[in-house]
Short mmCIF file of C-alpha atoms and ligand atoms in Angstrom, two decimals:
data_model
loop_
_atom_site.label_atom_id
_atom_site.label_comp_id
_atom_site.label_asym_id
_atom_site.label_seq_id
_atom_site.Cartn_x
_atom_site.Cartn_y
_atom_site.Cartn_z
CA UNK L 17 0.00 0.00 0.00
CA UNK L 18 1.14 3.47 -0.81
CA UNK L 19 1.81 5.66 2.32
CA UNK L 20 -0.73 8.65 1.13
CA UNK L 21 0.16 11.91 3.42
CA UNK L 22 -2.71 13.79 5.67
CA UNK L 23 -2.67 16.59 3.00
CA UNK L 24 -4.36 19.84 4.09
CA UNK L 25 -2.81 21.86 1.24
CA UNK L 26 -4.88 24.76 0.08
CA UNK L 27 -4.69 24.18 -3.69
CA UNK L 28 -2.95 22.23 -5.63
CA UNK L 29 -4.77 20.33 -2.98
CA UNK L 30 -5.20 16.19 -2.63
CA UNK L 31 -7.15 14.26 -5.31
CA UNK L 32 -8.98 10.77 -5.44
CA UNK L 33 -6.88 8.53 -4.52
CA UNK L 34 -8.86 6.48 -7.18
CA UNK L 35 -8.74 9.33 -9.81
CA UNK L 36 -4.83 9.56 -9.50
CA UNK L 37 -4.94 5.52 -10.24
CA UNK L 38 -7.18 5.55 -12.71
CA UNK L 39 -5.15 8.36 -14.23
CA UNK L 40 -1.66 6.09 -14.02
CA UNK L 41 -3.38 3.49 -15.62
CA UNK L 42 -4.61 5.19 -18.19
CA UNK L 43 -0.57 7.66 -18.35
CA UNK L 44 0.73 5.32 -21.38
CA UNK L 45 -2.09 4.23 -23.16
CA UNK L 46 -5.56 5.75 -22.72
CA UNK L 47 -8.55 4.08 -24.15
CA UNK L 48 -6.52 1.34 -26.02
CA UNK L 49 -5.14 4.16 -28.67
CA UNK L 50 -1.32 3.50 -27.32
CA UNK L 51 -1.05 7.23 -26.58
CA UNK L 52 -1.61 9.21 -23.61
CA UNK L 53 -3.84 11.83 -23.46
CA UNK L 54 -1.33 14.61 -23.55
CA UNK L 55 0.33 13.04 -26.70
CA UNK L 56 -3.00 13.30 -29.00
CA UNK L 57 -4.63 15.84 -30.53
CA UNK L 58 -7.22 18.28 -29.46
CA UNK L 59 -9.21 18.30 -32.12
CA UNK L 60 -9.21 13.99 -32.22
CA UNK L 61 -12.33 12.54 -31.50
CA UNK L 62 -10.95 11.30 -28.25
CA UNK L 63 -10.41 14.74 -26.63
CA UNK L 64 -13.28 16.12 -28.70
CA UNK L 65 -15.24 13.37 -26.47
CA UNK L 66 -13.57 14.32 -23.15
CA UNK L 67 -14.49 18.04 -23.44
CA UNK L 68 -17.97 17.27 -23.94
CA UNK L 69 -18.22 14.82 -21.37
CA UNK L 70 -16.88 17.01 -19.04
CA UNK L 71 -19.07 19.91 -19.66
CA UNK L 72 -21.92 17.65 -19.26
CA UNK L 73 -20.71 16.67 -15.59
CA UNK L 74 -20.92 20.24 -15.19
CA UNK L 75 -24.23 20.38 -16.01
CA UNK L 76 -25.98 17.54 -14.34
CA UNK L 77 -23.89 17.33 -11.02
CA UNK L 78 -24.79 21.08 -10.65
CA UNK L 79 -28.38 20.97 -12.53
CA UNK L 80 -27.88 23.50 -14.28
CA UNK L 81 -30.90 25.32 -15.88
CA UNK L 82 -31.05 25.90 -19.98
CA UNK L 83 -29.21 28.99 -21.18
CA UNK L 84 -25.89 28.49 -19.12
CA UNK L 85 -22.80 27.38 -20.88
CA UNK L 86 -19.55 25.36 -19.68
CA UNK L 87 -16.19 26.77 -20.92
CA UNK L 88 -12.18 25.70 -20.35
CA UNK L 89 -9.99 28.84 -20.20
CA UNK L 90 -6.22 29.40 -19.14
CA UNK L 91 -4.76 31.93 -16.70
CA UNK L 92 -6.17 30.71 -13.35
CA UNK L 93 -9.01 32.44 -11.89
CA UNK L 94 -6.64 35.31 -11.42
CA UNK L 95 -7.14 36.35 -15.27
CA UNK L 96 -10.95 35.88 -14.51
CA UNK L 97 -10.03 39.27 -12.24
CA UNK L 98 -9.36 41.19 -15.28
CA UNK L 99 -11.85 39.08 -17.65
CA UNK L 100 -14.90 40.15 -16.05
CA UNK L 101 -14.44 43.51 -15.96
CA UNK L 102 -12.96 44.21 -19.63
CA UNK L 103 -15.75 42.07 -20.88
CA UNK L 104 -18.67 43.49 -18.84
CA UNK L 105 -17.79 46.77 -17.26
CA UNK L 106 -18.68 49.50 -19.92
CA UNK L 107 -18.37 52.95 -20.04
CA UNK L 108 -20.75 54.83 -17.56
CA UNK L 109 -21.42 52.02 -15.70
CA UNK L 110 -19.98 50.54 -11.99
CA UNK L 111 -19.36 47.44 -11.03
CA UNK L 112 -20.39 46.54 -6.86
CA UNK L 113 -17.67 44.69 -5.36
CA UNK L 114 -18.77 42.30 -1.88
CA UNK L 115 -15.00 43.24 0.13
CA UNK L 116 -14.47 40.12 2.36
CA UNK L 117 -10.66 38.94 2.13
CA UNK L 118 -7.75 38.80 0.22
CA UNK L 119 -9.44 37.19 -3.17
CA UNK L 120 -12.50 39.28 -3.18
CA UNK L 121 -10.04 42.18 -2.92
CA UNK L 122 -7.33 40.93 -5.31
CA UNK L 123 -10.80 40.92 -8.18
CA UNK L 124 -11.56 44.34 -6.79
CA UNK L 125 -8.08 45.54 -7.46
CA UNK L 126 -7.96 44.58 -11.13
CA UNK L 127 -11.42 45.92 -11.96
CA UNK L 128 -10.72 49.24 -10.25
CA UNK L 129 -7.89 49.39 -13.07
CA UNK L 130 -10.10 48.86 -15.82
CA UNK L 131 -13.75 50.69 -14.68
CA UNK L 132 -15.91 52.20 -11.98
CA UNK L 133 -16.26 50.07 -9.11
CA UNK L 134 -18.11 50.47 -5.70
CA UNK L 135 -18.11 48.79 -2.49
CA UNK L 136 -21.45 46.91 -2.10
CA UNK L 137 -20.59 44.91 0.81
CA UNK L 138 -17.72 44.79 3.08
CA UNK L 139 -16.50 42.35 5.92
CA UNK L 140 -13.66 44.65 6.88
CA UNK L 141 -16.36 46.06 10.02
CA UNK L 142 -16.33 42.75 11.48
CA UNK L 143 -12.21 42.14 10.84
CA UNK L 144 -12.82 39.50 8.15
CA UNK L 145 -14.96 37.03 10.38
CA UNK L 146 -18.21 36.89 8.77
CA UNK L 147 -19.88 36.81 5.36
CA UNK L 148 -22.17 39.74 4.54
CA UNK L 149 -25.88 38.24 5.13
CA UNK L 150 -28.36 39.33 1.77
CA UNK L 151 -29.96 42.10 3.68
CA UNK L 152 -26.27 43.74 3.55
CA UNK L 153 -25.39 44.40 0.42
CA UNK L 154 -26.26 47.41 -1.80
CA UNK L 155 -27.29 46.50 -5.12
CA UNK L 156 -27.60 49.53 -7.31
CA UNK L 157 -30.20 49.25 -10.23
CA UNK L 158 -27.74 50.23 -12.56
CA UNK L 159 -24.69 48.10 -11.69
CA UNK L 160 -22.95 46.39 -14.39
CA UNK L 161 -22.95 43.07 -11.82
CA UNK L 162 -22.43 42.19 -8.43
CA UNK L 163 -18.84 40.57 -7.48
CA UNK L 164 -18.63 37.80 -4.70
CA UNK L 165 -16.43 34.97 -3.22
CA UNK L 166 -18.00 32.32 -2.19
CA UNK L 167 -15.28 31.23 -0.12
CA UNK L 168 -12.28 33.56 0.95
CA UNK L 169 -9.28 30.57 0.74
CA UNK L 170 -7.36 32.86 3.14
CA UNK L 171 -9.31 34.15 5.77
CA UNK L 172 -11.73 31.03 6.14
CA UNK L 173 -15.10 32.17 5.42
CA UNK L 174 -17.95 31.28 3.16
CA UNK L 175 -20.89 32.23 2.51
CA UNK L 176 -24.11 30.44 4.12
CA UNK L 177 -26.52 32.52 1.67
CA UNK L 178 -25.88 34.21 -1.48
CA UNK L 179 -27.38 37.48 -1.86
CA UNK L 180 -30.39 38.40 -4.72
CA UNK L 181 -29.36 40.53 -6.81
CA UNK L 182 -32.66 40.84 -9.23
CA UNK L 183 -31.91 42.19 -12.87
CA UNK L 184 -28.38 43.33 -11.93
CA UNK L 185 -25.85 39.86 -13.17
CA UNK L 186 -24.28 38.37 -10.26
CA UNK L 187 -20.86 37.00 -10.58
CA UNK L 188 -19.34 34.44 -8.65
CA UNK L 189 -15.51 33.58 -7.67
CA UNK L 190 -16.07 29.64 -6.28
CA UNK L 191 -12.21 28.69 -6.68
CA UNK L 192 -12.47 27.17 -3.60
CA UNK L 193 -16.07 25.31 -3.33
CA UNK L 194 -17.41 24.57 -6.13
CA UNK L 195 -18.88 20.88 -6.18
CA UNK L 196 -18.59 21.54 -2.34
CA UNK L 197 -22.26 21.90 -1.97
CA UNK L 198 -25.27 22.00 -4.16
CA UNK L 199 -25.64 25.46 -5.37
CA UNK L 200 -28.73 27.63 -7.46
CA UNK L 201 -26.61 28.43 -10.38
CA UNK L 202 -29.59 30.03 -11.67
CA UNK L 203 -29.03 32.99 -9.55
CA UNK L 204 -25.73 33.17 -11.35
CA UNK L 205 -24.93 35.06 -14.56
CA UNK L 206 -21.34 33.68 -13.95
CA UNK L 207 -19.55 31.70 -12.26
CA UNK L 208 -15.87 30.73 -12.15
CA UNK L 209 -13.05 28.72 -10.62
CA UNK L 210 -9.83 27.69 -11.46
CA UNK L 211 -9.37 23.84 -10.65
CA UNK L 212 -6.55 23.06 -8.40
CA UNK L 213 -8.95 22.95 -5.15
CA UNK L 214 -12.16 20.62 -5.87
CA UNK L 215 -11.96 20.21 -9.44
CA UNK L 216 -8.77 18.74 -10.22
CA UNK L 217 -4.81 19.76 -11.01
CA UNK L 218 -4.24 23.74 -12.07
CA UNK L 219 -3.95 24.25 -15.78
CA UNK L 220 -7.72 24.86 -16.50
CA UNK L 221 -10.24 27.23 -15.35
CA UNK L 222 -13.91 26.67 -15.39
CA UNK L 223 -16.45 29.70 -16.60
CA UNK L 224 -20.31 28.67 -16.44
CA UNK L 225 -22.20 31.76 -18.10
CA UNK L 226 -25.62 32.99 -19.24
CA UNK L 227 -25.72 33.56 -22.59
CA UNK L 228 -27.68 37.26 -22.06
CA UNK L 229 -24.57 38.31 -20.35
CA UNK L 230 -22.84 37.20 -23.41
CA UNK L 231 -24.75 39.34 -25.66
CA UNK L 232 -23.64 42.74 -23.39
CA UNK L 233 -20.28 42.13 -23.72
CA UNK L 234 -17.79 44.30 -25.01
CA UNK L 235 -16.61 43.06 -28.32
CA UNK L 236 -13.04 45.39 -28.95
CA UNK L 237 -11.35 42.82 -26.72
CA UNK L 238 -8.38 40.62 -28.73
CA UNK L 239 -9.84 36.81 -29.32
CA UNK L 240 -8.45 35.40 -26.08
CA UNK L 241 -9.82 37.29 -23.72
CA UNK L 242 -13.65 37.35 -24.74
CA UNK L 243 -15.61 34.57 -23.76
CA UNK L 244 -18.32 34.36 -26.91
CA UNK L 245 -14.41 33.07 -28.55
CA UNK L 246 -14.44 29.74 -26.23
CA UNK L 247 -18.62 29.64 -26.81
CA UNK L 248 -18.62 29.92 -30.42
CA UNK L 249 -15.58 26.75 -30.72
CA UNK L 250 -16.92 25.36 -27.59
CA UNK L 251 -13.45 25.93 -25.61
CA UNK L 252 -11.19 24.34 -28.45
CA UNK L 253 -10.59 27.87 -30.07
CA UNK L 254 -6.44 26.99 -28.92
CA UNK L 255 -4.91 24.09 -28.43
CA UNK L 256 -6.73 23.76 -24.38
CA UNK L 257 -4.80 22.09 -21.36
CA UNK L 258 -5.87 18.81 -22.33
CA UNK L 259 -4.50 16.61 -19.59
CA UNK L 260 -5.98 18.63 -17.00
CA UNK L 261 -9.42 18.67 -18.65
CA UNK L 262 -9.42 14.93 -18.98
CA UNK L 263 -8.30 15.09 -14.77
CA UNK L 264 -11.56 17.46 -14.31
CA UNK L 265 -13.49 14.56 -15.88
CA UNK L 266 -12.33 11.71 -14.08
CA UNK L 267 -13.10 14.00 -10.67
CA UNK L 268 -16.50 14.43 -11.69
CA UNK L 269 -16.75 10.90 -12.59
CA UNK L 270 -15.62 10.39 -8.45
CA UNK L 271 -17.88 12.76 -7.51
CA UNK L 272 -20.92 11.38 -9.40
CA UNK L 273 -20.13 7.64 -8.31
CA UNK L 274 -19.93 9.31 -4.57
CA UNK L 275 -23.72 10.66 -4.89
CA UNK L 276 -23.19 14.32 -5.91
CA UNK L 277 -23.37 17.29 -4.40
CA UNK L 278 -25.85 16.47 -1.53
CA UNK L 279 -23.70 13.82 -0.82
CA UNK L 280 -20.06 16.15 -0.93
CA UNK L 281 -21.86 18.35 1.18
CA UNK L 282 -22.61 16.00 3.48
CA UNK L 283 -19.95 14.41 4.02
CA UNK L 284 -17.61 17.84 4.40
CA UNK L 285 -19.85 19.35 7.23
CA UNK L 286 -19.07 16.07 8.96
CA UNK L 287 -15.40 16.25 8.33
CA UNK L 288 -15.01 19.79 9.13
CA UNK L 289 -17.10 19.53 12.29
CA UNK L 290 -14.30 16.93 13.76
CA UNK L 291 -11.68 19.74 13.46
CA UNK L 292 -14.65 22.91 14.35
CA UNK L 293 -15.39 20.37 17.39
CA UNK L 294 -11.89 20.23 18.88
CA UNK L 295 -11.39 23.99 18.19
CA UNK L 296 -14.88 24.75 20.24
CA UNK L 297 -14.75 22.46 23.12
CA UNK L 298 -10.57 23.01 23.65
CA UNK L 299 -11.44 26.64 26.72
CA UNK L 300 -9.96 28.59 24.09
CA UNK L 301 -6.85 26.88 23.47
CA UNK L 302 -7.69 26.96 19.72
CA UNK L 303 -9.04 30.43 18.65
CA UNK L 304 -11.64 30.09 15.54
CA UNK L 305 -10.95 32.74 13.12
CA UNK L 306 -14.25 33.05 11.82
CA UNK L 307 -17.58 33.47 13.61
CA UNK L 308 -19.97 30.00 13.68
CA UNK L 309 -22.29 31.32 10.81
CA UNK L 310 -19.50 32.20 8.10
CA UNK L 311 -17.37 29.36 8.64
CA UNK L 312 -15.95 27.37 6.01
CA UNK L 313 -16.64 23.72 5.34
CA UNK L 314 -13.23 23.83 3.04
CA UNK L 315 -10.73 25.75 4.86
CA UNK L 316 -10.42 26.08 8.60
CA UNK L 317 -8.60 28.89 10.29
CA UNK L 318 -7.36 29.12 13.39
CA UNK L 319 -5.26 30.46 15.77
CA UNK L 320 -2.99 29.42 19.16
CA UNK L 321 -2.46 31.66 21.99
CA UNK L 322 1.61 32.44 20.63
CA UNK L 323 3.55 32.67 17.38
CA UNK L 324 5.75 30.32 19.32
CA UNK L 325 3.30 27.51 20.07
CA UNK L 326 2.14 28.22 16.07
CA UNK L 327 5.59 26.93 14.72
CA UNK L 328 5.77 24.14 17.46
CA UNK L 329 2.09 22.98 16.44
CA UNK L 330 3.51 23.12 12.27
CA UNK L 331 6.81 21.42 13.73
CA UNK L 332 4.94 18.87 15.31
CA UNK L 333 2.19 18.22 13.33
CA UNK L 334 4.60 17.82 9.99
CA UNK L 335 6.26 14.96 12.26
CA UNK L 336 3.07 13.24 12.62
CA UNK L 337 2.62 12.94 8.53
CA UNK L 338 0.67 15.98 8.77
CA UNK L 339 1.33 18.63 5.55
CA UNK L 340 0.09 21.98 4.74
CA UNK L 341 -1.48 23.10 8.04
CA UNK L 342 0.62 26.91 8.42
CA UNK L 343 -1.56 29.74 7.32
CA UNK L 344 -1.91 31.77 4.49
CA UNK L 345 1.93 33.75 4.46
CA UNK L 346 -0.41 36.89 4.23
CA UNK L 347 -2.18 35.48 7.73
CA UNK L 348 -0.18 33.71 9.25
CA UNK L 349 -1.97 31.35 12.18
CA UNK L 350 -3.07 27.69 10.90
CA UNK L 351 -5.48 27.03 8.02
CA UNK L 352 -6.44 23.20 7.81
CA UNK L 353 -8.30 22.68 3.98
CA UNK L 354 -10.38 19.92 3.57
CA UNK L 355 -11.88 20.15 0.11
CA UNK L 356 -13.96 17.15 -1.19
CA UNK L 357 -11.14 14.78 -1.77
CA UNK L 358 -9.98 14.86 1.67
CA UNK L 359 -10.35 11.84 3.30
CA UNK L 360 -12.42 11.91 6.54
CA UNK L 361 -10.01 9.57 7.97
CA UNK L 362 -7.53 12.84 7.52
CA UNK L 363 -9.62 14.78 9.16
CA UNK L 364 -10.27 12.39 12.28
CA UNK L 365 -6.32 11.95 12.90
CA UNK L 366 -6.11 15.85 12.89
CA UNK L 367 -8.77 16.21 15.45
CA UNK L 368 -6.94 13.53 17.25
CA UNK L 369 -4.15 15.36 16.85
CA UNK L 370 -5.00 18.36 18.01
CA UNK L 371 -6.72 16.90 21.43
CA UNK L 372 -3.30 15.47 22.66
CA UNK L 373 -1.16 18.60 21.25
CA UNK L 374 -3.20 20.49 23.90
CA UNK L 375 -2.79 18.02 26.44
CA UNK L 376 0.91 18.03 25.98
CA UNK L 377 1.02 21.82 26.08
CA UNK L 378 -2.32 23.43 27.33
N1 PMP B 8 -9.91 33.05 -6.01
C1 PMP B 8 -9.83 32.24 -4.93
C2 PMP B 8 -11.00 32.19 -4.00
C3 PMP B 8 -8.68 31.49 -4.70
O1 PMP B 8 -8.59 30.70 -3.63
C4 PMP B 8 -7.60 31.57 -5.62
C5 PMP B 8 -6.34 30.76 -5.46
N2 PMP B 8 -6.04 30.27 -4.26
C6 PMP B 8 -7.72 32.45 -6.71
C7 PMP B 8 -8.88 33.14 -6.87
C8 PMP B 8 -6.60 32.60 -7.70
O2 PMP B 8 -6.55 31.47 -8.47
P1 PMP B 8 -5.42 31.18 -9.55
O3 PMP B 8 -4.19 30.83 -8.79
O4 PMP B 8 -6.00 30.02 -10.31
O5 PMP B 8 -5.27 32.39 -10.39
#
């Protein structure tokens, strides 16, 4: 048996252990064709059948409604920053911006450089540790869209309700959960995430759209950086990252085969609630980050009462097999991630863990 490590990473994060064997089986010679699928084509019928199939996943595990389409892009979600804005942020118009961490501020950033922006929620009141609730956000009539993240990777927060937004488009940043939990894309215009959390290795970002957002865009953009270019050839414009595609497909496959999103959901409250558990019931040993209501089922934040006793949990904790549980370098503190492919067993030795780590030094 391969020794598999406790990985908390935050992205590139762990994968099926069955998806990373089905992958090495399939390395030299996929399908019976003798080649791998990084050594064929994109425009073969092989990959032609990949892309499709995995746009379908898309659509079924998150039921989406008619009118939405799946697309692969490059850049990381980080060119999504810029995307947006250049593509849907005209002249006149402003663009309302929900503030709550580092990634929500990082879009903010880049569409402040291109348009009008305005704040139309903020968690900086409450020092990061909640999610605005719906009431809380301003949505002006005349917005070009409303900017969230779902889940701030960093700070540890998600949101437990998305706002409504009406006729104004709401855009969504789910890097970090998407396939997490069932979610009403239909209160989406778009939604994107780049893969290296739930969806698979980095390499390939995923944008669902409505096609009436589509038709507002602006159209002076070059080729690669409007999105009707990856509609109209159905993201094989360029030659696309194939071999992470064909990963995204065999961890939808997982997830399907594992019951879904109801079922992911499930199953990552539980895990998360080990870890939430020890932090609650340890007298304040181990500080939540976050308050109860904004928490995140992917990445948990916490703190201990010194920088010292930080670096001797890290030191300890690494000893123990345990990888990737230091904070954020713009935090600091721990962050534990536990994205779908987590293991609960993982999770159960960290609570473990954690319980005699206090008892050896509370
Ligand atoms: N948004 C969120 C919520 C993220 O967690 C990350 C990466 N950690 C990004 C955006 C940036 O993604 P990328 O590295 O793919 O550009």
């Amino acid at each position: 048996m391969t020794k598999r490590a406790y990985n908390f990473n935050a992205g590139p994060a762990a994968l099926p252990l069955e998806v990373l064997r089905q992958a090495q089986e399939e390395l030299v010679d996929f399908e019976g064709i003798g080649m791998s699928v990084m050594e064929i084509s994109h425009r073969s019928k092989e990959y032609e059948r990949i892309n499709e199939e995995t746009q379908a996943l898309f659509k079924e595990l998150l039921g989406m409604p008619a009118g939405y389409e799946v697309l692969f892009l490059q850049g990381g979600a980080s060119t999504q920053f810029a995307m947006i804005p250049m593509n849907f942020l005209g002249q006149g118009q402003a663009a309302g911006y929900a503030l709550t961490g580092s990634w929500a501020d990082k879009a903010h950033k880049e569409a402040q450089g291109i348009g009008e922006t305005y704040v139309a929620a903020s968690g900086s009141a409450s020092g990061l540790k909640r999610m605005p609730v719906p009431g809380e956000f301003e949505v002006r009539p005349d917005a070009a869209y409303i900017h969230i993240t779902s889940n701030e990777t960093i700070a540890g927060s998600q949101y437990a309700e998305y706002p409504d937004t009406g006729n104004v488009p709401l855009i969504g940043d789910l890097s970090s959960d998407i396939m997490s939990r069932p979610v009403d894309v239909s209160k989406f215009a778009l939604i994107y995430a780049g893969a290296q959390k739930n969806l698979g290795p980095s390499g390939v970002t995923v944008v669902i759209v409505r096609s009436d957002l589509l038709e507002r865009a602006n159209k002076r953009l070059p080729t690669m950086l409007r999105y009707d270019t990856y509609v109209k050839s159905k993201s094989l414009y360029n030659t696309p990252p194939v071999f992470s595609v064909y990963m995204v497909r065999l961890v939808l496959e997982w997830v399907k085969r594992n019951g879904g999103l109801q079922a992911m959901e499930r199953a990552n409250r539980e895990k998360s609630a080990l870890i939430y558990d020890v932090i609650d019931s340890s007298g304040g040993f181990y500080q939540g980050l976050v308050e109860p209501g904004s928490r995140s089922l992917m990445n948990i934040t916490f703190a201990l009462g010194s920088e010292e006793l930080e670096k001797t949990f890290v030191r300890e904790s690494e000893q123990e097999g345990f990888v990737g549980l230091k904070g954020h370098r713009d935090v600091g503190h721990m962050r534990a991630s536990t994205y779908n492919a987590l293991p609960y067993e993982s999770c159960k030795a960290l609570a473990e863990f954690m319980k005699h780590f206090q008892q050896r030094h509370g």
